[in-house]
PDB file of C-alpha atoms in Angstrom:
ATOM      1  CA  UNK U  61      -0.189   0.356   0.342  1.00 47.00           C
ATOM      2  CA  UNK U  62       1.449   3.501  -0.628  1.00 47.00           C
ATOM      3  CA  UNK U  63       1.202   6.080   1.626  1.00 51.00           C
ATOM      4  CA  UNK U  64       0.313   9.729   0.678  1.00 51.00           C
ATOM      5  CA  UNK U  65       2.510  12.531   1.695  1.00 51.00           C
ATOM      6  CA  UNK U  66       0.043  15.346   2.750  1.00 53.00           C
ATOM      7  CA  UNK U  67       0.431  18.179   1.289  1.00 50.00           C
ATOM      8  CA  UNK U  68       2.143  20.515   1.840  1.00 47.00           C
ATOM      9  CA  UNK U  69       0.261  24.317   3.141  1.00 51.00           C
ATOM     10  CA  UNK U  70       0.738  26.885   0.470  1.00 47.00           C
ATOM     11  CA  UNK U  71       2.170  30.007   1.680  1.00 54.00           C
ATOM     12  CA  UNK U  72       0.885  32.980   0.492  1.00 67.00           C
ATOM     13  CA  UNK U  73       2.822  36.220   0.326  1.00 79.00           C
ATOM     14  CA  UNK U  74       2.704  39.024   2.985  1.00 87.00           C
ATOM     15  CA  UNK U  75       0.950  42.103   1.344  1.00 90.00           C
ATOM     16  CA  UNK U  76       2.289  45.312   2.295  1.00 95.00           C
ATOM     17  CA  UNK U  77       1.669  49.009   0.953  1.00 97.00           C
ATOM     18  CA  UNK U  78       4.562  51.076   0.192  1.00 97.00           C
ATOM     19  CA  UNK U  79       4.167  54.372  -0.115  1.00 98.00           C
ATOM     20  CA  UNK U  80       6.829  57.307  -1.263  1.00 96.00           C
ATOM     21  CA  UNK U  81       6.482  60.585  -0.475  1.00 96.00           C
ATOM     22  CA  UNK U  82       8.285  63.746  -2.017  1.00 94.00           C
ATOM     23  CA  UNK U  83       7.291  67.356  -1.911  1.00 91.00           C
ATOM     24  CA  UNK U  84       9.173  67.367  -5.885  1.00 88.00           C
ATOM     25  CA  UNK U  85       9.306  64.423  -8.277  1.00 87.00           C
ATOM     26  CA  UNK U  86      10.103  61.489  -5.719  1.00 88.00           C
ATOM     27  CA  UNK U  87      13.020  60.293  -7.585  1.00 85.00           C
ATOM     28  CA  UNK U  88      15.475  60.198  -4.840  1.00 86.00           C
ATOM     29  CA  UNK U  89      12.541  58.551  -2.346  1.00 91.00           C
ATOM     30  CA  UNK U  90      11.383  56.033  -5.100  1.00 92.00           C
ATOM     31  CA  UNK U  91      15.719  54.834  -5.729  1.00 87.00           C
ATOM     32  CA  UNK U  92      16.399  54.559  -2.542  1.00 91.00           C
ATOM     33  CA  UNK U  93      12.683  52.704  -1.125  1.00 93.00           C
ATOM     34  CA  UNK U  94      12.393  50.312  -3.767  1.00 91.00           C
ATOM     35  CA  UNK U  95      16.207  49.505  -3.029  1.00 89.00           C
ATOM     36  CA  UNK U  96      16.050  48.723   0.264  1.00 92.00           C
ATOM     37  CA  UNK U  97      13.005  46.530  -0.431  1.00 94.00           C
ATOM     38  CA  UNK U  98      14.121  44.609  -3.149  1.00 89.00           C
ATOM     39  CA  UNK U  99      16.579  43.022   0.086  1.00 92.00           C
ATOM     40  CA  UNK U 100      12.945  40.966   1.598  1.00 92.00           C
ATOM     41  CA  UNK U 101      11.535  38.376  -0.245  1.00 90.00           C
ATOM     42  CA  UNK U 102       8.377  36.938   0.656  1.00 89.00           C
ATOM     43  CA  UNK U 103       6.386  40.360   0.504  1.00 93.00           C
ATOM     44  CA  UNK U 104       3.872  40.856  -2.223  1.00 92.00           C
ATOM     45  CA  UNK U 105       4.090  45.171  -2.539  1.00 94.00           C
ATOM     46  CA  UNK U 106       1.306  47.709  -3.786  1.00 95.00           C
ATOM     47  CA  UNK U 107       3.366  50.571  -4.476  1.00 95.00           C
ATOM     48  CA  UNK U 108       2.181  54.122  -4.552  1.00 96.00           C
ATOM     49  CA  UNK U 109       3.953  57.157  -4.973  1.00 95.00           C
ATOM     50  CA  UNK U 110       2.854  60.995  -4.467  1.00 96.00           C
ATOM     51  CA  UNK U 111       5.142  63.128  -5.959  1.00 94.00           C
ATOM     52  CA  UNK U 112       4.427  67.073  -5.295  1.00 94.00           C
ATOM     53  CA  UNK U 113       3.224  66.809  -2.280  1.00 96.00           C
ATOM     54  CA  UNK U 114       3.379  70.411  -1.150  1.00 93.00           C
ATOM     55  CA  UNK U 115       0.366  71.536   1.262  1.00 95.00           C
ATOM     56  CA  UNK U 116      -1.254  70.371   4.581  1.00 96.00           C
ATOM     57  CA  UNK U 117      -4.676  69.662   1.930  1.00 97.00           C
ATOM     58  CA  UNK U 118      -2.676  66.932   0.559  1.00 97.00           C
ATOM     59  CA  UNK U 119      -1.157  65.612   3.208  1.00 97.00           C
ATOM     60  CA  UNK U 120      -4.475  64.875   4.855  1.00 97.00           C
ATOM     61  CA  UNK U 121      -5.944  63.297   1.753  1.00 98.00           C
ATOM     62  CA  UNK U 122      -2.611  61.101   1.883  1.00 98.00           C
ATOM     63  CA  UNK U 123      -2.598  60.472   5.400  1.00 98.00           C
ATOM     64  CA  UNK U 124      -6.308  59.143   4.706  1.00 98.00           C
ATOM     65  CA  UNK U 125      -5.321  57.031   2.090  1.00 98.00           C
ATOM     66  CA  UNK U 126      -2.527  55.450   4.184  1.00 98.00           C
ATOM     67  CA  UNK U 127      -5.403  54.744   7.326  1.00 98.00           C
ATOM     68  CA  UNK U 128      -7.548  52.783   4.148  1.00 97.00           C
ATOM     69  CA  UNK U 129      -4.633  50.513   3.289  1.00 97.00           C
ATOM     70  CA  UNK U 130      -3.405  49.943   6.696  1.00 97.00           C
ATOM     71  CA  UNK U 131      -7.348  48.796   7.502  1.00 96.00           C
ATOM     72  CA  UNK U 132      -7.629  46.804   3.962  1.00 95.00           C
ATOM     73  CA  UNK U 133      -3.862  44.952   4.426  1.00 95.00           C
ATOM     74  CA  UNK U 134      -4.054  44.573   7.940  1.00 94.00           C
ATOM     75  CA  UNK U 135      -0.767  45.789   8.309  1.00 95.00           C
ATOM     76  CA  UNK U 136       0.541  49.144   8.627  1.00 96.00           C
ATOM     77  CA  UNK U 137       2.419  50.674   5.552  1.00 97.00           C
ATOM     78  CA  UNK U 138       5.467  51.823   4.710  1.00 98.00           C
ATOM     79  CA  UNK U 139       6.122  55.458   4.159  1.00 98.00           C
ATOM     80  CA  UNK U 140       9.282  56.484   2.524  1.00 97.00           C
ATOM     81  CA  UNK U 141       9.724  60.033   2.191  1.00 96.00           C
ATOM     82  CA  UNK U 142      11.797  62.987   1.355  1.00 93.00           C
ATOM     83  CA  UNK U 143       9.548  65.485   2.470  1.00 93.00           C
ATOM     84  CA  UNK U 144      10.910  68.511   3.558  1.00 89.00           C
ATOM     85  CA  UNK U 145       8.394  71.209   4.765  1.00 90.00           C
ATOM     86  CA  UNK U 146       8.608  69.940   9.031  1.00 91.00           C
ATOM     87  CA  UNK U 147       4.067  70.614   8.568  1.00 95.00           C
ATOM     88  CA  UNK U 148       3.409  68.504   5.794  1.00 96.00           C
ATOM     89  CA  UNK U 149       5.979  65.571   7.288  1.00 95.00           C
ATOM     90  CA  UNK U 150       3.710  66.270  11.014  1.00 96.00           C
ATOM     91  CA  UNK U 151       0.880  65.216   9.224  1.00 97.00           C
ATOM     92  CA  UNK U 152       1.523  61.792   7.494  1.00 97.00           C
ATOM     93  CA  UNK U 153       3.560  60.584  10.841  1.00 96.00           C
ATOM     94  CA  UNK U 154       0.013  60.916  12.496  1.00 97.00           C
ATOM     95  CA  UNK U 155      -0.844  58.367  10.304  1.00 98.00           C
ATOM     96  CA  UNK U 156      -1.302  54.202  10.945  1.00 98.00           C
ATOM     97  CA  UNK U 157       2.128  53.654   9.382  1.00 97.00           C
ATOM     98  CA  UNK U 158       6.038  53.237   9.628  1.00 97.00           C
ATOM     99  CA  UNK U 159       7.887  56.299   7.911  1.00 96.00           C
ATOM    100  CA  UNK U 160      11.412  56.516   7.062  1.00 95.00           C
ATOM    101  CA  UNK U 161      12.655  59.716   6.407  1.00 93.00           C
ATOM    102  CA  UNK U 162      15.814  59.679   4.411  1.00 89.00           C
ATOM    103  CA  UNK U 163      16.757  63.550   4.793  1.00 85.00           C
ATOM    104  CA  UNK U 164      15.261  63.564   9.203  1.00 82.00           C
ATOM    105  CA  UNK U 165      17.913  60.392   9.606  1.00 84.00           C
ATOM    106  CA  UNK U 166      20.806  61.512   7.757  1.00 83.00           C
ATOM    107  CA  UNK U 167      20.436  65.595   7.168  1.00 81.00           C
ATOM    108  CA  UNK U 168      21.033  65.833  11.277  1.00 81.00           C
ATOM    109  CA  UNK U 169      24.563  64.108  11.535  1.00 85.00           C
ATOM    110  CA  UNK U 170      25.921  65.822   8.570  1.00 87.00           C
ATOM    111  CA  UNK U 171      24.850  69.421  10.043  1.00 85.00           C
ATOM    112  CA  UNK U 172      26.742  68.417  13.522  1.00 88.00           C
ATOM    113  CA  UNK U 173      29.537  67.655  11.294  1.00 90.00           C
ATOM    114  CA  UNK U 174      29.642  70.489   9.043  1.00 90.00           C
ATOM    115  CA  UNK U 175      28.623  73.070  12.234  1.00 87.00           C
ATOM    116  CA  UNK U 176      25.837  74.693  10.089  1.00 86.00           C
ATOM    117  CA  UNK U 177      22.010  73.988   9.221  1.00 81.00           C
ATOM    118  CA  UNK U 178      20.638  72.660   5.774  1.00 76.00           C
ATOM    119  CA  UNK U 179      19.188  74.722   3.265  1.00 69.00           C
ATOM    120  CA  UNK U 180      16.116  72.599   3.796  1.00 65.00           C
ATOM    121  CA  UNK U 181      14.889  73.147   0.370  1.00 66.00           C
ATOM    122  CA  UNK U 182      13.105  71.105  -2.010  1.00 60.00           C
ATOM    123  CA  UNK U 183      13.861  69.647  -4.993  1.00 56.00           C
ATOM    124  CA  UNK U 184      17.811  70.660  -4.874  1.00 57.00           C
ATOM    125  CA  UNK U 185      19.538  67.329  -6.026  1.00 58.00           C
ATOM    126  CA  UNK U 186      17.094  67.242  -9.542  1.00 54.00           C
ATOM    127  CA  UNK U 187      16.849  71.006  -9.545  1.00 54.00           C
ATOM    128  CA  UNK U 188      18.603  73.344 -12.406  1.00 53.00           C
ATOM    129  CA  UNK U 189      21.383  74.829  -9.746  1.00 53.00           C
ATOM    130  CA  UNK U 190      24.254  73.256 -11.107  1.00 54.00           C
ATOM    131  CA  UNK U 191      23.624  74.283 -14.847  1.00 61.00           C
ATOM    132  CA  UNK U 192      26.987  72.354 -16.664  1.00 70.00           C
ATOM    133  CA  UNK U 193      25.671  68.785 -15.269  1.00 73.00           C
ATOM    134  CA  UNK U 194      22.183  69.426 -16.358  1.00 75.00           C
ATOM    135  CA  UNK U 195      23.552  70.398 -19.751  1.00 81.00           C
ATOM    136  CA  UNK U 196      26.228  67.694 -20.037  1.00 84.00           C
ATOM    137  CA  UNK U 197      23.344  65.465 -19.084  1.00 85.00           C
ATOM    138  CA  UNK U 198      21.551  66.991 -22.450  1.00 89.00           C
ATOM    139  CA  UNK U 199      24.196  67.235 -24.891  1.00 92.00           C
ATOM    140  CA  UNK U 200      25.144  63.144 -23.608  1.00 92.00           C
ATOM    141  CA  UNK U 201      21.451  62.356 -24.248  1.00 93.00           C
ATOM    142  CA  UNK U 202      21.665  64.073 -27.730  1.00 94.00           C
ATOM    143  CA  UNK U 203      24.876  62.462 -28.918  1.00 95.00           C
ATOM    144  CA  UNK U 204      23.480  58.847 -27.868  1.00 96.00           C
ATOM    145  CA  UNK U 205      20.021  59.317 -30.364  1.00 95.00           C
ATOM    146  CA  UNK U 206      21.993  61.014 -32.969  1.00 96.00           C
ATOM    147  CA  UNK U 207      24.760  58.085 -32.904  1.00 96.00           C
ATOM    148  CA  UNK U 208      22.354  54.801 -32.310  1.00 96.00           C
ATOM    149  CA  UNK U 209      22.676  51.757 -34.257  1.00 95.00           C
ATOM    150  CA  UNK U 210      25.744  52.810 -36.355  1.00 95.00           C
ATOM    151  CA  UNK U 211      24.423  56.261 -37.155  1.00 95.00           C
ATOM    152  CA  UNK U 212      27.112  59.065 -37.925  1.00 94.00           C
ATOM    153  CA  UNK U 213      30.162  56.742 -37.736  1.00 95.00           C
ATOM    154  CA  UNK U 214      32.524  59.482 -39.158  1.00 94.00           C
ATOM    155  CA  UNK U 215      31.603  61.158 -35.245  1.00 96.00           C
ATOM    156  CA  UNK U 216      32.428  58.230 -33.358  1.00 97.00           C
ATOM    157  CA  UNK U 217      35.810  59.785 -32.529  1.00 96.00           C
ATOM    158  CA  UNK U 218      33.806  61.942 -30.129  1.00 97.00           C
ATOM    159  CA  UNK U 219      32.325  59.395 -28.460  1.00 97.00           C
ATOM    160  CA  UNK U 220      33.519  58.235 -24.813  1.00 97.00           C
ATOM    161  CA  UNK U 221      32.592  54.774 -25.530  1.00 98.00           C
ATOM    162  CA  UNK U 222      31.074  52.409 -28.356  1.00 98.00           C
ATOM    163  CA  UNK U 223      28.929  49.446 -27.623  1.00 98.00           C
ATOM    164  CA  UNK U 224      29.268  46.960 -30.790  1.00 98.00           C
ATOM    165  CA  UNK U 225      27.146  43.353 -30.543  1.00 97.00           C
ATOM    166  CA  UNK U 226      24.348  41.385 -32.630  1.00 97.00           C
ATOM    167  CA  UNK U 227      21.136  43.070 -32.971  1.00 96.00           C
ATOM    168  CA  UNK U 228      18.896  43.031 -29.440  1.00 96.00           C
ATOM    169  CA  UNK U 229      21.896  42.213 -27.306  1.00 96.00           C
ATOM    170  CA  UNK U 230      21.133  45.740 -25.160  1.00 96.00           C
ATOM    171  CA  UNK U 231      23.486  48.567 -26.861  1.00 97.00           C
ATOM    172  CA  UNK U 232      20.603  51.138 -27.158  1.00 96.00           C
ATOM    173  CA  UNK U 233      18.938  50.614 -23.938  1.00 96.00           C
ATOM    174  CA  UNK U 234      22.772  50.442 -21.759  1.00 97.00           C
ATOM    175  CA  UNK U 235      23.897  54.116 -24.359  1.00 97.00           C
ATOM    176  CA  UNK U 236      20.555  55.433 -23.309  1.00 95.00           C
ATOM    177  CA  UNK U 237      21.369  54.719 -19.330  1.00 93.00           C
ATOM    178  CA  UNK U 238      25.025  56.326 -20.141  1.00 95.00           C
ATOM    179  CA  UNK U 239      23.950  59.344 -21.220  1.00 94.00           C
ATOM    180  CA  UNK U 240      21.157  59.460 -18.787  1.00 89.00           C
ATOM    181  CA  UNK U 241      22.598  58.543 -15.519  1.00 88.00           C
ATOM    182  CA  UNK U 242      25.822  59.342 -16.085  1.00 91.00           C
ATOM    183  CA  UNK U 243      26.551  62.050 -19.200  1.00 92.00           C
ATOM    184  CA  UNK U 244      28.500  59.675 -20.753  1.00 95.00           C
ATOM    185  CA  UNK U 245      28.611  60.197 -24.620  1.00 96.00           C
ATOM    186  CA  UNK U 246      27.648  56.620 -26.030  1.00 97.00           C
ATOM    187  CA  UNK U 247      27.026  55.133 -29.610  1.00 97.00           C
ATOM    188  CA  UNK U 248      26.573  52.006 -30.601  1.00 97.00           C
ATOM    189  CA  UNK U 249      27.189  49.994 -33.646  1.00 97.00           C
ATOM    190  CA  UNK U 250      25.665  46.716 -34.917  1.00 97.00           C
ATOM    191  CA  UNK U 251      26.777  43.675 -36.108  1.00 96.00           C
ATOM    192  CA  UNK U 252      25.384  42.384 -39.101  1.00 93.00           C
ATOM    193  CA  UNK U 253      24.976  38.895 -41.084  1.00 89.00           C
ATOM    194  CA  UNK U 254      27.190  40.925 -43.843  1.00 90.00           C
ATOM    195  CA  UNK U 255      30.084  41.317 -41.350  1.00 91.00           C
ATOM    196  CA  UNK U 256      30.219  38.010 -40.481  1.00 89.00           C
ATOM    197  CA  UNK U 257      30.946  36.453 -43.791  1.00 86.00           C
ATOM    198  CA  UNK U 258      34.554  37.550 -42.527  1.00 84.00           C
ATOM    199  CA  UNK U 259      36.471  37.495 -39.269  1.00 81.00           C
ATOM    200  CA  UNK U 260      36.957  41.065 -38.971  1.00 90.00           C
ATOM    201  CA  UNK U 261      35.987  44.367 -37.643  1.00 94.00           C
ATOM    202  CA  UNK U 262      33.484  46.331 -39.861  1.00 95.00           C
ATOM    203  CA  UNK U 263      35.518  49.405 -41.375  1.00 94.00           C
ATOM    204  CA  UNK U 264      33.088  52.205 -40.120  1.00 94.00           C
ATOM    205  CA  UNK U 265      34.822  51.306 -36.317  1.00 97.00           C
ATOM    206  CA  UNK U 266      38.407  50.148 -36.726  1.00 95.00           C
ATOM    207  CA  UNK U 267      39.982  54.071 -36.164  1.00 96.00           C
ATOM    208  CA  UNK U 268      38.188  53.609 -32.811  1.00 97.00           C
ATOM    209  CA  UNK U 269      39.005  50.009 -31.641  1.00 97.00           C
ATOM    210  CA  UNK U 270      39.862  51.378 -28.565  1.00 97.00           C
ATOM    211  CA  UNK U 271      36.706  52.794 -27.811  1.00 98.00           C
ATOM    212  CA  UNK U 272      34.589  49.801 -27.948  1.00 98.00           C
ATOM    213  CA  UNK U 273      33.281  47.549 -25.668  1.00 98.00           C
ATOM    214  CA  UNK U 274      31.398  44.260 -27.167  1.00 98.00           C
ATOM    215  CA  UNK U 275      27.705  42.961 -25.343  1.00 98.00           C
ATOM    216  CA  UNK U 276      26.591  39.480 -25.706  1.00 98.00           C
ATOM    217  CA  UNK U 277      24.548  37.410 -23.896  1.00 98.00           C
ATOM    218  CA  UNK U 278      23.703  33.267 -24.072  1.00 98.00           C
ATOM    219  CA  UNK U 279      22.090  31.812 -27.426  1.00 98.00           C
ATOM    220  CA  UNK U 280      18.930  31.077 -25.685  1.00 97.00           C
ATOM    221  CA  UNK U 281      17.927  34.294 -24.141  1.00 97.00           C
ATOM    222  CA  UNK U 282      18.636  35.823 -27.627  1.00 97.00           C
ATOM    223  CA  UNK U 283      16.373  33.376 -29.282  1.00 97.00           C
ATOM    224  CA  UNK U 284      13.980  34.226 -26.910  1.00 97.00           C
ATOM    225  CA  UNK U 285      14.185  38.541 -27.316  1.00 97.00           C
ATOM    226  CA  UNK U 286      13.828  37.909 -30.772  1.00 97.00           C
ATOM    227  CA  UNK U 287      10.778  35.942 -30.811  1.00 96.00           C
ATOM    228  CA  UNK U 288       8.930  38.782 -28.908  1.00 95.00           C
ATOM    229  CA  UNK U 289      10.210  41.150 -32.118  1.00 93.00           C
ATOM    230  CA  UNK U 290       9.680  38.549 -34.919  1.00 95.00           C
ATOM    231  CA  UNK U 291       8.328  35.026 -33.853  1.00 96.00           C
ATOM    232  CA  UNK U 292       9.062  32.196 -35.616  1.00 95.00           C
ATOM    233  CA  UNK U 293      11.432  34.258 -37.984  1.00 96.00           C
ATOM    234  CA  UNK U 294      14.775  32.814 -39.347  1.00 96.00           C
ATOM    235  CA  UNK U 295      16.233  36.113 -37.177  1.00 97.00           C
ATOM    236  CA  UNK U 296      14.780  34.534 -34.108  1.00 97.00           C
ATOM    237  CA  UNK U 297      15.449  31.378 -34.599  1.00 97.00           C
ATOM    238  CA  UNK U 298      17.887  29.239 -32.178  1.00 97.00           C
ATOM    239  CA  UNK U 299      21.013  27.927 -34.870  1.00 97.00           C
ATOM    240  CA  UNK U 300      20.937  31.898 -35.879  1.00 97.00           C
ATOM    241  CA  UNK U 301      21.030  33.237 -32.546  1.00 97.00           C
ATOM    242  CA  UNK U 302      24.163  30.110 -31.705  1.00 98.00           C
ATOM    243  CA  UNK U 303      25.412  31.077 -35.409  1.00 96.00           C
ATOM    244  CA  UNK U 304      25.291  34.669 -34.602  1.00 97.00           C
ATOM    245  CA  UNK U 305      26.978  34.573 -30.735  1.00 97.00           C
ATOM    246  CA  UNK U 306      29.727  32.064 -31.385  1.00 97.00           C
ATOM    247  CA  UNK U 307      31.157  35.062 -34.309  1.00 96.00           C
ATOM    248  CA  UNK U 308      31.096  37.632 -32.410  1.00 96.00           C
ATOM    249  CA  UNK U 309      32.935  36.560 -29.213  1.00 97.00           C
ATOM    250  CA  UNK U 310      34.908  34.916 -31.412  1.00 96.00           C
ATOM    251  CA  UNK U 311      35.784  38.497 -33.692  1.00 96.00           C
ATOM    252  CA  UNK U 312      35.782  40.288 -29.454  1.00 97.00           C
ATOM    253  CA  UNK U 313      38.652  37.795 -28.873  1.00 97.00           C
ATOM    254  CA  UNK U 314      40.549  38.249 -31.913  1.00 96.00           C
ATOM    255  CA  UNK U 315      40.330  41.492 -31.528  1.00 96.00           C
ATOM    256  CA  UNK U 316      41.105  41.771 -27.470  1.00 97.00           C
ATOM    257  CA  UNK U 317      37.626  43.473 -27.243  1.00 98.00           C
ATOM    258  CA  UNK U 318      36.331  43.829 -23.617  1.00 98.00           C
ATOM    259  CA  UNK U 319      32.748  42.290 -23.521  1.00 98.00           C
ATOM    260  CA  UNK U 320      30.546  41.217 -20.941  1.00 98.00           C
ATOM    261  CA  UNK U 321      27.764  38.980 -20.953  1.00 98.00           C
ATOM    262  CA  UNK U 322      24.540  40.325 -20.028  1.00 96.00           C
ATOM    263  CA  UNK U 323      22.320  37.684 -19.686  1.00 96.00           C
ATOM    264  CA  UNK U 324      21.185  38.060 -15.987  1.00 93.00           C
ATOM    265  CA  UNK U 325      22.072  41.485 -15.181  1.00 93.00           C
ATOM    266  CA  UNK U 326      20.285  44.665 -15.535  1.00 92.00           C
ATOM    267  CA  UNK U 327      21.313  47.931 -17.266  1.00 93.00           C
ATOM    268  CA  UNK U 328      22.084  49.318 -14.322  1.00 91.00           C
ATOM    269  CA  UNK U 329      24.793  46.460 -13.359  1.00 94.00           C
ATOM    270  CA  UNK U 330      25.686  46.640 -17.214  1.00 96.00           C
ATOM    271  CA  UNK U 331      25.859  50.451 -17.312  1.00 95.00           C
ATOM    272  CA  UNK U 332      28.361  50.368 -13.745  1.00 93.00           C
ATOM    273  CA  UNK U 333      30.323  47.408 -14.961  1.00 95.00           C
ATOM    274  CA  UNK U 334      31.331  48.949 -18.302  1.00 96.00           C
ATOM    275  CA  UNK U 335      32.184  52.648 -16.224  1.00 94.00           C
ATOM    276  CA  UNK U 336      34.211  50.316 -14.016  1.00 94.00           C
ATOM    277  CA  UNK U 337      36.366  48.794 -17.004  1.00 95.00           C
ATOM    278  CA  UNK U 338      36.755  50.990 -19.371  1.00 95.00           C
ATOM    279  CA  UNK U 339      38.306  53.685 -15.971  1.00 93.00           C
ATOM    280  CA  UNK U 340      35.560  56.008 -17.364  1.00 93.00           C
ATOM    281  CA  UNK U 341      34.374  58.535 -15.020  1.00 87.00           C
ATOM    282  CA  UNK U 342      30.610  59.759 -14.262  1.00 82.00           C
ATOM    283  CA  UNK U 343      30.379  62.964 -15.746  1.00 76.00           C
ATOM    284  CA  UNK U 344      27.431  64.520 -13.990  1.00 66.00           C
ATOM    285  CA  UNK U 345      27.134  65.505 -10.302  1.00 53.00           C
ATOM    286  CA  UNK U 346      30.393  66.999 -10.085  1.00 46.00           C
TER     287      UNK U 346
END
């Protein structure tokens, strides 16, 4: 007689609501809060972002919203805040929540160390007070857009870096992130089946070989990505993907081009790794 093992109980995820509150864009609160929450598994998050929370009437409405979420979830919400106005923060603190105020946590110790009070003005981290930095970002993004997918190769000499790889290997989003977050003038050049007829660098990038950085990934991942774009085409076939990846990695190795396998890493990590390996420096916030 076969003994039947009891079914293991299904453990449901804890459902919690998280609020990101700011009197400006909320980018800082969301970025720092999200980074913290990624370290905690087993929780299903309902995310609420409230930017431009800049008056007491809005704060009262948000406090009521927090209380409703607490009643609905059965758990008090987490609130990540970069609010600067004490009277608004005081209203939020009266709600049924656990609040983590980034400025309140860190500003006072810095004030003590510098022996001066902070300005406590909203929007300084994403404002226009550092004009050279802001316009460097705009220039970098414009460069990326004007030199995407091999366009204007005669201007590649002006690039900080040139990403190369087969179609759908992540070149464009990585270039955009490098421009937006780091102020890096990043171009990219696609390796095509025509290039694969020979084991040589395309002529358009021979003169800038020292600026090249390759992006690769597993054939299975490339096949998956291309299937979303052109389902069941030769372009997306696993055989074609295997051939292209094998060819490009051989090319990278032959010409000593540094490259990175991006299969399991994010755009953020890809970009930071490229900067580190190529000795590039962030051009913003300096």
